[in-house]
PDB file of C-alpha atoms and ligand atoms in Angstrom:
ATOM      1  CA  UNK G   1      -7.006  33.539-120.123  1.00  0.00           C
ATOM      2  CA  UNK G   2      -6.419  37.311-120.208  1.00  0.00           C
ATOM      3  CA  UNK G   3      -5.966  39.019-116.841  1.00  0.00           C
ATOM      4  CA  UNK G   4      -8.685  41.042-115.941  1.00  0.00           C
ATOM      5  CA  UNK G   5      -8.190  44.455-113.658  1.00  0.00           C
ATOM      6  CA  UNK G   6     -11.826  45.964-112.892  1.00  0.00           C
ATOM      7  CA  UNK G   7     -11.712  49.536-111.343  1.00  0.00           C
ATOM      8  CA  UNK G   8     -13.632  52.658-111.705  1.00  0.00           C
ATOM      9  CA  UNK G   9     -12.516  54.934-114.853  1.00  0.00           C
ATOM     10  CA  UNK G  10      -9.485  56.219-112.801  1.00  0.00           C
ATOM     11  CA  UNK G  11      -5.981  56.317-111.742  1.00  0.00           C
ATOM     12  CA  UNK G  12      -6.569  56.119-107.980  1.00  0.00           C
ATOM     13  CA  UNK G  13      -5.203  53.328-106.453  1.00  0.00           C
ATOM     14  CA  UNK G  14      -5.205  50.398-109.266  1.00  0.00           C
ATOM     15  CA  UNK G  15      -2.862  53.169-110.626  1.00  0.00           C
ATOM     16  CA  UNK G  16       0.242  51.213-109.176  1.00  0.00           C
ATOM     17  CA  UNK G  17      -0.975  48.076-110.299  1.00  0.00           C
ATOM     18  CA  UNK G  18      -1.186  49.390-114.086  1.00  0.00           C
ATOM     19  CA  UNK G  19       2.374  51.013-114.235  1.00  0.00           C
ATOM     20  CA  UNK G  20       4.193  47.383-112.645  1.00  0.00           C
ATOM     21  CA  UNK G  21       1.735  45.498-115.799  1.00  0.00           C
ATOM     22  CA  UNK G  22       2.510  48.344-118.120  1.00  0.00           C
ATOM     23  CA  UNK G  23       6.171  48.322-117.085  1.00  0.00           C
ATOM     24  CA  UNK G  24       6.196  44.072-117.545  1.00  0.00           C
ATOM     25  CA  UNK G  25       4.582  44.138-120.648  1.00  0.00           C
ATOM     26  CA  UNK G  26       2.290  41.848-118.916  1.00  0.00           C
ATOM     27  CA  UNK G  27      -1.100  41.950-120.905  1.00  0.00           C
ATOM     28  CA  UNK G  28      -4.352  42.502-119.529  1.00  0.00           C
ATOM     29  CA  UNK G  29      -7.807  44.068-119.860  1.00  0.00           C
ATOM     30  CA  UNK G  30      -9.122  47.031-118.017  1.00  0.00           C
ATOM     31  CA  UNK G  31     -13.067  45.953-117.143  1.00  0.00           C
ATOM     32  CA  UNK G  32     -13.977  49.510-115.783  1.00  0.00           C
ATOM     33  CA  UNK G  33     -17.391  50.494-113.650  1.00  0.00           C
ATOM     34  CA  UNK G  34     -18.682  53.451-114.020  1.00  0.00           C
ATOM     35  CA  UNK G  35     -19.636  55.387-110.852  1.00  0.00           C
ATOM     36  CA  UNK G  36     -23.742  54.455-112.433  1.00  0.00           C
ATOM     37  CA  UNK G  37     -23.325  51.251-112.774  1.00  0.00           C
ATOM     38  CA  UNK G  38     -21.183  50.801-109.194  1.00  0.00           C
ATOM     39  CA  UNK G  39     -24.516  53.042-107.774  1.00  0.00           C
ATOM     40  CA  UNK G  40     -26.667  50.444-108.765  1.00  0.00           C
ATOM     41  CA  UNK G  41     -25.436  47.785-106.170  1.00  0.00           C
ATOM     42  CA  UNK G  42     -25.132  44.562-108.576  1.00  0.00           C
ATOM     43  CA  UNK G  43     -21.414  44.759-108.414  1.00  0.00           C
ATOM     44  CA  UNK G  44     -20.558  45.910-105.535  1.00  0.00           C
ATOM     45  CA  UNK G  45     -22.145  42.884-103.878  1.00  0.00           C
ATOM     46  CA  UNK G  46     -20.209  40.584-106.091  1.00  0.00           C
ATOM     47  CA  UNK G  47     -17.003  42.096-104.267  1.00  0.00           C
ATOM     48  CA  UNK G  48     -15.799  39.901-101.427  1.00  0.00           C
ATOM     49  CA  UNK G  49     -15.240  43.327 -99.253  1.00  0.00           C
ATOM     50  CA  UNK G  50     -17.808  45.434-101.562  1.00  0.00           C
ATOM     51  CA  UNK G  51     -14.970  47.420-103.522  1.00  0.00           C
ATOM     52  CA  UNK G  52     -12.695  47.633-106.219  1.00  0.00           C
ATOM     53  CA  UNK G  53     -10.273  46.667-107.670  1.00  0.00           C
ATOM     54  CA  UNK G  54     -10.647  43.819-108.203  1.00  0.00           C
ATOM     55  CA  UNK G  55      -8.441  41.377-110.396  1.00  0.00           C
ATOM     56  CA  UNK G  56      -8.884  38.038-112.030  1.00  0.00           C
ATOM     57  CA  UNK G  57      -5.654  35.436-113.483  1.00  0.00           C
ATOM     58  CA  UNK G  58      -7.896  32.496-114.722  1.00  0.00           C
ATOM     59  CA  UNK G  59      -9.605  30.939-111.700  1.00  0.00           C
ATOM     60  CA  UNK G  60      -7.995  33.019-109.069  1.00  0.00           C
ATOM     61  CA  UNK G  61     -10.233  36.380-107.799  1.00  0.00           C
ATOM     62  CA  UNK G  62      -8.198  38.573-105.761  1.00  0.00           C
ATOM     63  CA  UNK G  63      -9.623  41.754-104.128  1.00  0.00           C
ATOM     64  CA  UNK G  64      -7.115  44.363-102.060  1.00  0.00           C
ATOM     65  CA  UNK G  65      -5.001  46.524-103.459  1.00  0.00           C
ATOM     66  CA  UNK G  66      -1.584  45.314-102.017  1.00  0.00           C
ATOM     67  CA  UNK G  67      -2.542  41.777-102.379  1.00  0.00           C
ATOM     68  CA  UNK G  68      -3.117  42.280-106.393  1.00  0.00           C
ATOM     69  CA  UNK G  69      -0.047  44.028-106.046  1.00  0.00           C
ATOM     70  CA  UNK G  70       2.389  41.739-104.232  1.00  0.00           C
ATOM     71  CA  UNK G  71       1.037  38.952-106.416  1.00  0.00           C
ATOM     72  CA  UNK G  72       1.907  40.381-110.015  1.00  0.00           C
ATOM     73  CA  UNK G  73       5.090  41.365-108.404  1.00  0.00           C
ATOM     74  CA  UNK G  74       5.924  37.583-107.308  1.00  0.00           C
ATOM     75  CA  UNK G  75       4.942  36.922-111.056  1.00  0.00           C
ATOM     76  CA  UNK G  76       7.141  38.911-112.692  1.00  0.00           C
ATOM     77  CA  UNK G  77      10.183  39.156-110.473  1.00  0.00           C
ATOM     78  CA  UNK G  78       9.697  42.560-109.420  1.00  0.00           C
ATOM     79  CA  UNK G  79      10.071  41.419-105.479  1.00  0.00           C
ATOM     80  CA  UNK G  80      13.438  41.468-104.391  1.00  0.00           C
ATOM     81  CA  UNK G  81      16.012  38.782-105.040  1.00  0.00           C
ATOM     82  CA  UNK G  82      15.778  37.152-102.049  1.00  0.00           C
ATOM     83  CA  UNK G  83      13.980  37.138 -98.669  1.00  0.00           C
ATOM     84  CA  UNK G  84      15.797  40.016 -97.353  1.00  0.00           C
ATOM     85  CA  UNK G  85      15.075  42.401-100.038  1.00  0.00           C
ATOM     86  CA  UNK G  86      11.567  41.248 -99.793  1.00  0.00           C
ATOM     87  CA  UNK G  87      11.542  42.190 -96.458  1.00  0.00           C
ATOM     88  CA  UNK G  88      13.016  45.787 -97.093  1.00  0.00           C
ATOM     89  CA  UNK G  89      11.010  46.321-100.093  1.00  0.00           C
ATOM     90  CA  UNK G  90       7.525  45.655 -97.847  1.00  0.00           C
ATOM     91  CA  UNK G  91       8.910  48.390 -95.584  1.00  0.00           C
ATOM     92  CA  UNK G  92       9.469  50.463 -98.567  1.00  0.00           C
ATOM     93  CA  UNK G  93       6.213  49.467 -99.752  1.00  0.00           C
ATOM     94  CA  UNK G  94       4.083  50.163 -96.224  1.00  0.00           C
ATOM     95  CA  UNK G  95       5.767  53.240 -96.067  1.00  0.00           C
ATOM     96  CA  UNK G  96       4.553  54.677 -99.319  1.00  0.00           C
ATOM     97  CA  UNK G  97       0.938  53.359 -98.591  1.00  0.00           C
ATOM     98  CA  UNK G  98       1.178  55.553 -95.559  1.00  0.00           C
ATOM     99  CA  UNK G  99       1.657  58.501 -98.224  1.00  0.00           C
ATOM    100  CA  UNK G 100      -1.092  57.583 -99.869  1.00  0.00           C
ATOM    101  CA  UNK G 101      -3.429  57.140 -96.638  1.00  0.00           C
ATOM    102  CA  UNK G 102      -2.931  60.620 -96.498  1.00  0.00           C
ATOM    103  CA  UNK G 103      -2.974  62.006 -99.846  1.00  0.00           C
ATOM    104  CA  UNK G 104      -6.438  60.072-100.598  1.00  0.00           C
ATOM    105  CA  UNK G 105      -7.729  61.813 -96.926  1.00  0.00           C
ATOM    106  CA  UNK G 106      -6.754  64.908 -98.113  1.00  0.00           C
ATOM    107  CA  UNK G 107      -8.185  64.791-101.589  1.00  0.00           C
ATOM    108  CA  UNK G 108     -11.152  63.417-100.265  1.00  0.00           C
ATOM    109  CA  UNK G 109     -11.923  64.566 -97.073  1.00  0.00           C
ATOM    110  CA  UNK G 110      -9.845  67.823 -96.422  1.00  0.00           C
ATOM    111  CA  UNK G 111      -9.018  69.394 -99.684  1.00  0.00           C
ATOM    112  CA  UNK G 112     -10.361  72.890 -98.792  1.00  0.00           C
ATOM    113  CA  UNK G 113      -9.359  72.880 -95.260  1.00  0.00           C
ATOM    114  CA  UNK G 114      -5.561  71.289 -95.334  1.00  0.00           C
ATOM    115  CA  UNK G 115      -4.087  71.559 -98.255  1.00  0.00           C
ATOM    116  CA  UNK G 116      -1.720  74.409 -96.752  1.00  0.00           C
ATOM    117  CA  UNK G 117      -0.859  72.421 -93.660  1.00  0.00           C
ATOM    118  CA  UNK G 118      -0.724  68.842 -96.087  1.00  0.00           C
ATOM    119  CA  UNK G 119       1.838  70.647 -98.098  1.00  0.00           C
ATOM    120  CA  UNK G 120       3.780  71.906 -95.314  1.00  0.00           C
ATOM    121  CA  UNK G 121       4.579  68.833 -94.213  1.00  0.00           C
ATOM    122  CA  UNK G 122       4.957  67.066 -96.911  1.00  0.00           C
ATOM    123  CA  UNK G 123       9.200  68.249 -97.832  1.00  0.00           C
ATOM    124  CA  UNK G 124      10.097  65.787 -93.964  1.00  0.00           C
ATOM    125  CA  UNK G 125       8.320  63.306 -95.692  1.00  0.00           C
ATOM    126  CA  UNK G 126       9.772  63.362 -99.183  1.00  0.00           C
ATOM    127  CA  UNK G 127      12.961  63.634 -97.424  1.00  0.00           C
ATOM    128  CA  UNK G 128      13.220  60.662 -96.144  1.00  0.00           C
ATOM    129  CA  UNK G 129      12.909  59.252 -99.266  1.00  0.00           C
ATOM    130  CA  UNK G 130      15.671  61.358-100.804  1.00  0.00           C
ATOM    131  CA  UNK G 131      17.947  60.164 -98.608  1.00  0.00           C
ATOM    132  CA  UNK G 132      16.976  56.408 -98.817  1.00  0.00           C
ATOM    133  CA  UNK G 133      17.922  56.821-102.679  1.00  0.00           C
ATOM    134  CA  UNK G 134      20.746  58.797-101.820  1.00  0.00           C
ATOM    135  CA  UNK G 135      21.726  55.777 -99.679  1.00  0.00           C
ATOM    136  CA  UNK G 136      21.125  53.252-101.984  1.00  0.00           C
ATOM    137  CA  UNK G 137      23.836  53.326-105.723  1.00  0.00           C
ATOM    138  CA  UNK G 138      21.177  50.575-107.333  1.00  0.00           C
ATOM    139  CA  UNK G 139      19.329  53.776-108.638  1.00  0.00           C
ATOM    140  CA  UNK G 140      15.945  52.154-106.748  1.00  0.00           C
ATOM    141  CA  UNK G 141      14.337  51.878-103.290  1.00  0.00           C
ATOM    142  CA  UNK G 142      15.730  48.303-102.246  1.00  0.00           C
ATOM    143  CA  UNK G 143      19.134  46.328-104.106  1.00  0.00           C
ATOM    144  CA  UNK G 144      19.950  46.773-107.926  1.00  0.00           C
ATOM    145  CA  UNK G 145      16.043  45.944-109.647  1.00  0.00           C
ATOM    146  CA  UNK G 146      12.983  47.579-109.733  1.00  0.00           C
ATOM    147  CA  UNK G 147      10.295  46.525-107.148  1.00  0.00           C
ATOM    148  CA  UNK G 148       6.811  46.802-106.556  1.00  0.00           C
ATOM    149  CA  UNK G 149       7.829  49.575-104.438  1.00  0.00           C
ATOM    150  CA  UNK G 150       9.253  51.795-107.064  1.00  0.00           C
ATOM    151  CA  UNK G 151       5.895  51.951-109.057  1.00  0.00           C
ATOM    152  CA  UNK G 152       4.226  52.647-105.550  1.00  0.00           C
ATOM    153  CA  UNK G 153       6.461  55.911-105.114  1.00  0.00           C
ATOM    154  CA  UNK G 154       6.915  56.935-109.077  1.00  0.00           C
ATOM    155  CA  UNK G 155       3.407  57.083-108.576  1.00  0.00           C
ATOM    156  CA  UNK G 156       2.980  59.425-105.544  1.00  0.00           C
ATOM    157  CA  UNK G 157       5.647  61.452-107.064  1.00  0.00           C
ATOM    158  CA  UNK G 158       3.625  62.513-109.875  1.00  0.00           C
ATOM    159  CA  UNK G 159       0.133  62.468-108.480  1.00  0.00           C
ATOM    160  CA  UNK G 160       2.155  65.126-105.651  1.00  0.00           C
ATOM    161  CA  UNK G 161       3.419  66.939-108.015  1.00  0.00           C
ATOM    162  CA  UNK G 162       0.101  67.589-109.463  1.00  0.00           C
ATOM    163  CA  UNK G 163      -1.159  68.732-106.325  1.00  0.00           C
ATOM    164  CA  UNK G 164       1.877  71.054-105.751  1.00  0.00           C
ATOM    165  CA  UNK G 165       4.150  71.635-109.216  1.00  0.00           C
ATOM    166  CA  UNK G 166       7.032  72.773-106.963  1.00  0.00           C
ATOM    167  CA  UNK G 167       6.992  69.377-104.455  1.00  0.00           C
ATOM    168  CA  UNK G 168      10.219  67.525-106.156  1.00  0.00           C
ATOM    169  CA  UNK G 169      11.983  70.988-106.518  1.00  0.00           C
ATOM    170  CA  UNK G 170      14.462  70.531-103.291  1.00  0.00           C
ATOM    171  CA  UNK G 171      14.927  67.094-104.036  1.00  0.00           C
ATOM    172  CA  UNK G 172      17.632  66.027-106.753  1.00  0.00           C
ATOM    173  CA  UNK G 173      17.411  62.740-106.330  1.00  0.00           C
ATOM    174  CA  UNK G 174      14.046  62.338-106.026  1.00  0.00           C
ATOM    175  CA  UNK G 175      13.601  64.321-109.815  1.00  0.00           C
ATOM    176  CA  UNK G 176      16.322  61.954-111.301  1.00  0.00           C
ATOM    177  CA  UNK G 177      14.530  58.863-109.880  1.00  0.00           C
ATOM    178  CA  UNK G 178      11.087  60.277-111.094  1.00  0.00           C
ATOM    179  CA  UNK G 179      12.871  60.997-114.543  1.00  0.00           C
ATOM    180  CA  UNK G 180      14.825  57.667-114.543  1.00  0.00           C
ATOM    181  CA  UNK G 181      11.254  56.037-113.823  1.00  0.00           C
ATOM    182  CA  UNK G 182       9.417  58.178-116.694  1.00  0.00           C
ATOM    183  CA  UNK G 183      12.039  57.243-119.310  1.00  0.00           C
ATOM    184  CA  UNK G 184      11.873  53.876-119.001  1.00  0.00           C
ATOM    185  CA  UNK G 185      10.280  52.705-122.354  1.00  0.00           C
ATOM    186  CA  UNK G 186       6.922  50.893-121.850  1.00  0.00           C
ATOM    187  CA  UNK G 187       6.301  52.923-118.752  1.00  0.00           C
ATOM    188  CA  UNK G 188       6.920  56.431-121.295  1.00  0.00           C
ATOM    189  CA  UNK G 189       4.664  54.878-123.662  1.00  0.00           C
ATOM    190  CA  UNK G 190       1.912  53.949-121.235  1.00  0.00           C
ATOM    191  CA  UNK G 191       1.769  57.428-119.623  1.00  0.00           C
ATOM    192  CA  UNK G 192       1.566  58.958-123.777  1.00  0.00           C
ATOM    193  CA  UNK G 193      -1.693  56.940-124.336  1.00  0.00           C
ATOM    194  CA  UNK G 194      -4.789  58.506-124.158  1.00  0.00           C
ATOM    195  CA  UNK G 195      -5.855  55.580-121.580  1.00  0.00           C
ATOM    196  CA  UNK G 196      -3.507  56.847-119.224  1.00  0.00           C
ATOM    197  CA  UNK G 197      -4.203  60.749-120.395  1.00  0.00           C
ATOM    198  CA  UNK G 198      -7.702  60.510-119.817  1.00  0.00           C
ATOM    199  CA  UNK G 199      -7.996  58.834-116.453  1.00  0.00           C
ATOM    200  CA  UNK G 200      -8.537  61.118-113.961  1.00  0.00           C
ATOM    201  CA  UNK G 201      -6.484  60.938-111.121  1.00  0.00           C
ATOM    202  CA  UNK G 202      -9.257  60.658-108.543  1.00  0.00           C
ATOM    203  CA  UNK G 203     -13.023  59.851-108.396  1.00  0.00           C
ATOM    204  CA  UNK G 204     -14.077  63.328-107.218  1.00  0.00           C
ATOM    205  CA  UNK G 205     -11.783  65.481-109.680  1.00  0.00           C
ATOM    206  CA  UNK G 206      -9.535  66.612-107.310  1.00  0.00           C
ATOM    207  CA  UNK G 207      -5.903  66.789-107.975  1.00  0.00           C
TER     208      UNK G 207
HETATM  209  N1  GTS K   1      -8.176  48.308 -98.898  1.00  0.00           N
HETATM  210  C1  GTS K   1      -8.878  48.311-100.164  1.00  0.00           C
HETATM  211  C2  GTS K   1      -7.867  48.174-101.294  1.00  0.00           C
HETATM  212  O1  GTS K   1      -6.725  48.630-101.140  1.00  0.00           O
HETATM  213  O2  GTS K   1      -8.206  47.588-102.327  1.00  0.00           O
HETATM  214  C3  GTS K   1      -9.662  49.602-100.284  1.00  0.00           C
HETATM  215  C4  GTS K   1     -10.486  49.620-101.545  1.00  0.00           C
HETATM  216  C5  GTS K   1     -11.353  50.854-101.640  1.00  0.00           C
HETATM  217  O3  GTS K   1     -11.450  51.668-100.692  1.00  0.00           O
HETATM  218  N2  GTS K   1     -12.008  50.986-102.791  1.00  0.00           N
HETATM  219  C6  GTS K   1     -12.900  52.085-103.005  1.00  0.00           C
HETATM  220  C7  GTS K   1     -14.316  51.560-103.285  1.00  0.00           C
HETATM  221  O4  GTS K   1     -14.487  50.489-103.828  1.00  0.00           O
HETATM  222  C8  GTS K   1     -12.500  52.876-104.246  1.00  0.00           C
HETATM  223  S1  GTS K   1     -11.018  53.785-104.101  1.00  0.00           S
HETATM  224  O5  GTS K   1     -10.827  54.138-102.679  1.00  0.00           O
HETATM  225  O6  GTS K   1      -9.960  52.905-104.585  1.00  0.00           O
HETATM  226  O7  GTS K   1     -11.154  54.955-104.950  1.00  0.00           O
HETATM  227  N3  GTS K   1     -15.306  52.390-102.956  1.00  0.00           N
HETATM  228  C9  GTS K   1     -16.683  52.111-103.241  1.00  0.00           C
HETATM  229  C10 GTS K   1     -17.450  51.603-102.092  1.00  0.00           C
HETATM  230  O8  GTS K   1     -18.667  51.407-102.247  1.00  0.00           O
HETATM  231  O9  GTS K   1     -16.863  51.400-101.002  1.00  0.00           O
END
């Protein structure tokens, strides 16, 4: 039975889930809705919540983001090595989400009213994540592996530096990490295809 990830024709947030299954080599098949056929209400009251994504292993339906998420990452072994690192790397993980709380407000709500201010603060924020890789000599977030964390911040790494092509520039680390993350091979080839090229990054074509 294939795994099945059904999202709109985006990167948004099933972006995260794509680069850990990308990443894996874990096979699956993208079931997108367009914004038409979400309009027209069949689907969106097969949801349990009435969104997306949704994903499917076999018999088991799982809606929420994090809870796709946290359950691929149990799967492959991409959650810590023990309960501690789990622990650290849910921090990690509800940290990031915060990031993305407010980059999806912005791009959605505030885009031509606080992008200036957004971007102002956003260097104390990327900071603190400098200096938690600075902290850490595995060359990730939490211990010596990847985590379901690390896809969560690759990812607002490069959707920020869309926004602001300057964002990583005071941060070393951060630019290795992002680099380190971009060279790794089935993640590079992923982010060459044209099904990662021609996602937009958001539903409303901001960036
Ligand atoms: N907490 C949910 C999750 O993380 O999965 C939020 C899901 C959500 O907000 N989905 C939006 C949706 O289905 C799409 S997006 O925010 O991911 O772009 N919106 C359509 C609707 O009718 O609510």
């Amino acid at each position: 039975m294939p795994l099945v990830l059904t999202y709109f024709p985006v990167r948004g947030r099933a972006e995260a889930i794509r680069l850990m299954l990308q990443d894996q080599k874990k096979e699956y098949k993208e079931n997108p809705i367009s914004l038409e056929a979400w309009m027209e209400g069949t689907v969106k009251k097969s949801c349990l919540f009435g969104q997306l994504p949704k994903f499917e292993d076999g018999d088991l339906t799982l809606f929420q983001t994090n809870a796709i998420r946290r359950y691929l990452a149990r799967q492959l072994g991409v959650y810590g090595k023990d309960d501690k690192e789990a622990a650290l790397i849910d921090m990690m993980d509800e940290s990031i989400q915060d990031i993305m709380n407010n980059y999806v407000r912005l791009i959605y709500m505030e885009y031509d009213t606080k992008k200036e201010s957004y971007l102002k603060e956003l260097p104390s924020t990327l900071a603190r994540f400098e200096k938690i890789l600075a902290c850490n000599d595995g060359g990730f977030l939490v211990g010596k592996q990847i985590s379901l964390a690390d896809y969560f911040l690759f990812l607002q790494l490069l959707n920020h530096q869309v926004l602001s092509p300057t964002a990583l520039d005071d941060f070393p680390k951060l630019q290795a990490y992002r680099d380190k993350m971009s060279a790794r091979p089935n993640i590079k080839a992923y982010m060459n295809s044209d099904a990662f090229k021609n996602r937009p990054i958001n539903g409303n074509g901001k960036q």
